[in-house]
Amino acid sequence: MINLIFLGPPGSGKGTQAKIISQKLSLPIISTGDILREETNKKSKIGLEASSYMDAGQLVPDEVVISIIEGKISTSEYDNGFIMDGFPRNAIQAQKLDMMLKSLNRKIDLVLELEIETEILIERMLARFTCGNCGEIYNKLSKKPQKKNICDICGSSNFIFRKDDNEEVIRSRQEVYHSTAKDLVEFYLTKGLIYKLDASESSSFITEKILGQINNVTQNSN
Ligand code: AMP
């Protein structure tokens, strides 16, 4: 069993790496951003509460995301471990997660922190889009579909750009990340769990480094 967290500013490739590692190791992903987007589309109570914060690039209140995680983490789906993408986002969420895991006799094994310059990120995020059918992530600069307008995975032509991927909201999301990330990284640094990665490297290189580190951690814990 291994419990992983991906940290890094929006657009650093967390979601992409989380998906790759999830497939390679058959580990389920818990992405608060994806869950909140689903809730918003369903127009549920949580979705309606979250959408104004999300549209402005601000963090949704801690109680909302913490209750989402509480509902998920104790279910049998995550018995063999999980990958968290987008949670925790600040030290309060990290402390709360620690308490929840302790009560389940579990812990975080590794925190992967993707680092990259803001200006590179903004260029990347303005270019990213996903398949509206299967969720495959693309980028106009670095990963176009092999056949124009056709998803490589499922053949759909329904591509979507995220509503919060416009420059003003992107800049605000970067500021939000940097204002809360320091405490968060510090929290996991003191526990000796952080492994830093240069997110400007190629995706396959980063994946190899992550797999290598997961190997180190699992071997050391045996
Ligand atoms: P993401 O897909 O991770 O970039 O998240 C998109 C948006 O969802 C963020 O800009 C926040 O508004 C909200 N969100 C996702 N995860 C969290 C979290 N852990 N805490 C607060 N807000 C979150």
Coordinates of C-alpha atoms and ligand atoms in Angstrom, one line a residue:
M1 CA 0.0 0.0 0.0
I2 CA 1.3 3.5 -0.8
N3 CA -0.4 6.9 -0.1
L4 CA 0.9 9.7 -2.3
I5 CA 0.4 13.4 -2.5
F6 CA 1.2 15.6 -5.5
L7 CA 1.9 19.2 -4.8
G8 CA 2.7 22.0 -7.2
P9 CA 1.2 25.1 -8.7
P10 CA -1.8 24.8 -11.1
G11 CA -0.5 23.7 -14.5
S12 CA 2.7 22.1 -13.2
G13 CA 1.6 18.7 -14.6
K14 CA 0.4 17.3 -11.3
G15 CA -2.8 16.0 -12.9
T16 CA -1.0 14.5 -15.8
Q17 CA 1.6 12.7 -13.7
A18 CA -1.1 11.6 -11.2
K19 CA -3.0 9.9 -14.1
I20 CA 0.2 8.2 -15.4
I21 CA 1.2 6.9 -12.0
S22 CA -2.3 5.8 -11.2
Q23 CA -2.4 3.7 -14.4
K24 CA 1.0 2.2 -13.9
L25 CA 0.5 1.3 -10.2
S26 CA -3.3 0.8 -10.3
L27 CA -3.7 3.4 -7.6
P28 CA -6.9 5.4 -7.5
I29 CA -6.7 9.2 -7.7
I30 CA -8.6 11.6 -5.4
S31 CA -8.7 15.0 -7.1
T32 CA -10.6 17.6 -5.2
G33 CA -10.7 19.8 -8.4
D34 CA -12.3 17.0 -10.5
I35 CA -14.8 16.2 -7.7
L36 CA -15.7 19.9 -7.3
R37 CA -16.1 20.3 -11.1
E38 CA -18.4 17.2 -11.2
E39 CA -20.5 18.7 -8.3
T40 CA -20.7 22.0 -10.2
N41 CA -21.9 20.3 -13.3
K42 CA -24.5 18.4 -11.3
K43 CA -25.5 21.8 -9.7
S44 CA -25.5 20.0 -6.3
K45 CA -25.4 22.0 -3.0
I46 CA -21.6 21.6 -2.8
G47 CA -21.2 22.5 -6.5
L48 CA -23.3 25.7 -6.2
E49 CA -21.3 26.7 -3.1
A50 CA -18.0 26.0 -4.7
S51 CA -18.5 27.5 -8.2
S52 CA -18.1 31.2 -7.3
Y53 CA -14.8 30.5 -5.6
M54 CA -13.6 28.3 -8.5
D55 CA -14.6 30.8 -11.1
A56 CA -12.6 33.4 -9.3
G57 CA -9.6 31.2 -8.8
Q58 CA -10.0 31.3 -5.1
L59 CA -9.8 28.3 -2.7
V60 CA -13.2 26.7 -1.8
P61 CA -13.6 26.9 2.0
D62 CA -11.7 24.2 3.9
E63 CA -14.8 22.6 5.5
V64 CA -16.2 21.8 2.1
V65 CA -13.1 20.1 0.7
I66 CA -12.3 18.4 4.0
S67 CA -15.8 16.9 4.2
I68 CA -15.4 15.6 0.6
I69 CA -12.1 13.9 1.6
E70 CA -13.6 12.5 4.8
G71 CA -16.4 10.9 2.8
K72 CA -13.9 9.3 0.4
I73 CA -10.9 8.2 2.3
S74 CA -12.5 5.6 4.6
T75 CA -14.2 3.7 1.7
S76 CA -12.7 0.4 0.6
E77 CA -11.9 1.8 -2.8
Y78 CA -8.7 3.3 -1.2
D79 CA -7.7 0.2 0.8
N80 CA -4.6 -0.3 -1.3
G81 CA -3.6 3.4 -1.3
F82 CA -4.3 6.5 -3.2
I83 CA -2.9 9.5 -5.1
M84 CA -4.1 12.9 -3.9
D85 CA -4.1 15.6 -6.6
G86 CA -5.0 19.1 -5.4
F87 CA -5.5 18.2 -1.8
P88 CA -4.2 19.4 0.7
R89 CA -3.9 23.0 -0.5
N90 CA -2.9 24.6 2.9
A91 CA -1.5 23.6 6.3
I92 CA -4.9 23.3 7.9
Q93 CA -6.0 20.8 5.3
A94 CA -2.7 18.9 5.7
Q95 CA -3.2 18.7 9.5
K96 CA -6.8 17.6 9.1
L97 CA -5.7 14.9 6.6
D98 CA -3.0 13.7 9.0
M99 CA -5.6 13.3 11.7
M100 CA -8.0 11.4 9.5
L101 CA -5.3 9.0 8.3
K102 CA -4.1 8.5 11.9
S103 CA -7.6 7.4 12.9
L104 CA -7.5 4.9 10.1
N105 CA -4.0 3.7 11.1
R106 CA -2.5 5.0 7.9
K107 CA -0.1 7.7 6.9
I108 CA 1.2 9.6 3.9
D109 CA 4.3 7.8 2.4
L110 CA 5.6 10.3 -0.1
V111 CA 4.9 13.9 -1.2
L112 CA 5.9 14.8 -4.8
E113 CA 6.5 18.5 -5.3
L114 CA 6.6 19.8 -8.8
E115 CA 8.4 23.1 -9.1
I116 CA 8.3 25.5 -12.1
E117 CA 8.5 29.2 -13.0
T118 CA 5.2 31.1 -13.1
E119 CA 5.6 32.5 -16.6
I120 CA 6.3 29.1 -18.1
L121 CA 3.2 27.8 -16.4
I122 CA 0.9 30.5 -17.6
E123 CA 1.9 29.8 -21.2
R124 CA 1.3 26.1 -20.7
M125 CA -2.1 26.6 -19.0
L126 CA -3.4 28.8 -21.7
A127 CA -2.7 26.0 -24.2
R128 CA -4.2 23.1 -22.3
F129 CA -7.4 21.3 -23.1
T130 CA -9.0 18.0 -22.3
C131 CA -11.2 15.5 -24.1
G132 CA -14.7 16.1 -22.8
N133 CA -15.6 12.4 -23.2
C134 CA -12.7 10.5 -21.5
G135 CA -10.7 13.3 -19.8
E136 CA -7.4 12.8 -21.6
I137 CA -5.3 15.9 -21.2
Y138 CA -3.8 17.7 -24.2
N139 CA -1.7 20.8 -24.9
K140 CA -1.6 23.0 -28.0
L141 CA 2.2 23.4 -27.5
S142 CA 3.4 20.0 -26.4
K143 CA 0.7 17.4 -26.8
K144 CA -1.7 17.7 -29.7
P145 CA -4.0 14.8 -30.6
Q146 CA -2.3 12.7 -33.3
K147 CA -5.2 13.3 -35.6
K148 CA -6.5 16.8 -35.7
N149 CA -9.6 17.2 -33.5
I150 CA -9.9 13.5 -32.6
C151 CA -9.0 12.2 -29.2
D152 CA -6.2 9.6 -29.3
I153 CA -7.8 7.5 -26.6
C154 CA -11.6 7.5 -27.3
G155 CA -12.0 9.1 -30.8
S156 CA -14.3 11.8 -29.5
S157 CA -14.2 15.4 -31.0
N158 CA -15.6 17.0 -27.9
F159 CA -12.6 19.0 -26.6
I160 CA -13.0 21.4 -23.7
F161 CA -11.0 24.3 -22.3
R162 CA -11.4 24.8 -18.5
K163 CA -13.5 27.8 -17.6
D164 CA -10.8 28.9 -15.1
D165 CA -7.9 28.6 -17.6
N166 CA -8.0 32.3 -18.6
E167 CA -5.1 34.6 -17.9
E168 CA -6.6 36.7 -15.1
V169 CA -7.9 33.6 -13.2
I170 CA -4.7 31.7 -13.9
R171 CA -2.6 34.5 -12.3
S172 CA -4.9 34.6 -9.3
R173 CA -4.7 30.8 -8.9
Q174 CA -0.9 31.1 -9.0
E175 CA -0.9 33.7 -6.3
V176 CA -3.2 31.7 -4.2
Y177 CA -0.9 28.7 -4.6
H178 CA 2.2 30.6 -3.6
S179 CA 0.5 32.2 -0.6
T180 CA -0.4 28.9 0.9
A181 CA 2.2 26.5 -0.4
K182 CA 5.0 27.6 1.8
D183 CA 3.4 26.3 5.0
L184 CA 2.2 23.2 3.3
V185 CA 5.6 22.3 1.9
E186 CA 7.1 23.1 5.4
F187 CA 4.6 20.8 7.0
Y188 CA 5.8 17.8 4.9
L189 CA 9.5 18.8 4.9
T190 CA 9.6 18.5 8.6
K191 CA 8.2 15.0 8.2
G192 CA 10.9 14.2 5.6
L193 CA 8.3 13.3 3.0
I194 CA 9.0 15.8 0.2
Y195 CA 10.6 14.8 -3.1
K196 CA 11.2 17.7 -5.4
L197 CA 10.9 17.5 -9.2
D198 CA 11.7 20.0 -11.9
A199 CA 8.4 20.3 -13.8
S200 CA 10.0 21.9 -16.8
E201 CA 11.6 18.5 -17.7
S202 CA 9.8 16.2 -20.1
S203 CA 6.8 14.3 -18.8
S204 CA 8.4 10.9 -19.4
F205 CA 11.6 11.9 -17.5
I206 CA 9.5 13.1 -14.5
T207 CA 7.5 9.9 -14.5
E208 CA 10.7 7.8 -14.4
K209 CA 12.0 9.9 -11.4
I210 CA 8.7 9.5 -9.6
L211 CA 8.6 5.7 -10.1
G212 CA 12.2 5.5 -8.9
Q213 CA 11.4 7.4 -5.7
I214 CA 8.3 5.3 -5.1
N215 CA 10.5 2.3 -5.4
N216 CA 13.0 3.7 -2.8
V217 CA 10.2 4.5 -0.4
T218 CA 8.5 1.1 -0.7
Q219 CA 11.8 -0.8 -0.3
N220 CA 12.8 1.2 2.7
S221 CA 9.5 0.6 4.4
N222 CA 9.8 -3.2 3.9
Ligands
AMP1 P1 -7.6 22.2 -9.6 O1 -8.3 21.4 -10.6 O2 -6.9 21.4 -8.5 O3 -6.7 23.3 -10.2 O4 -8.7 23.0 -8.7 C1 -9.6 23.9 -9.3 C2 -10.3 24.7 -8.3 O5 -11.0 23.9 -7.3 C3 -9.3 25.5 -7.4 O6 -9.0 26.8 -8.0 C4 -10.2 25.8 -6.2 O7 -11.1 26.8 -6.4 C5 -10.9 24.4 -6.0 N1 -10.2 23.5 -5.2 C6 -9.6 22.3 -5.6 N2 -9.0 21.6 -4.6 C7 -9.1 22.4 -3.5 C8 -8.7 22.4 -2.2 N3 -8.0 21.3 -1.7 N4 -9.0 23.4 -1.3 C9 -9.8 24.4 -1.7 N5 -10.2 24.6 -3.0 C10 -9.9 23.6 -3.9

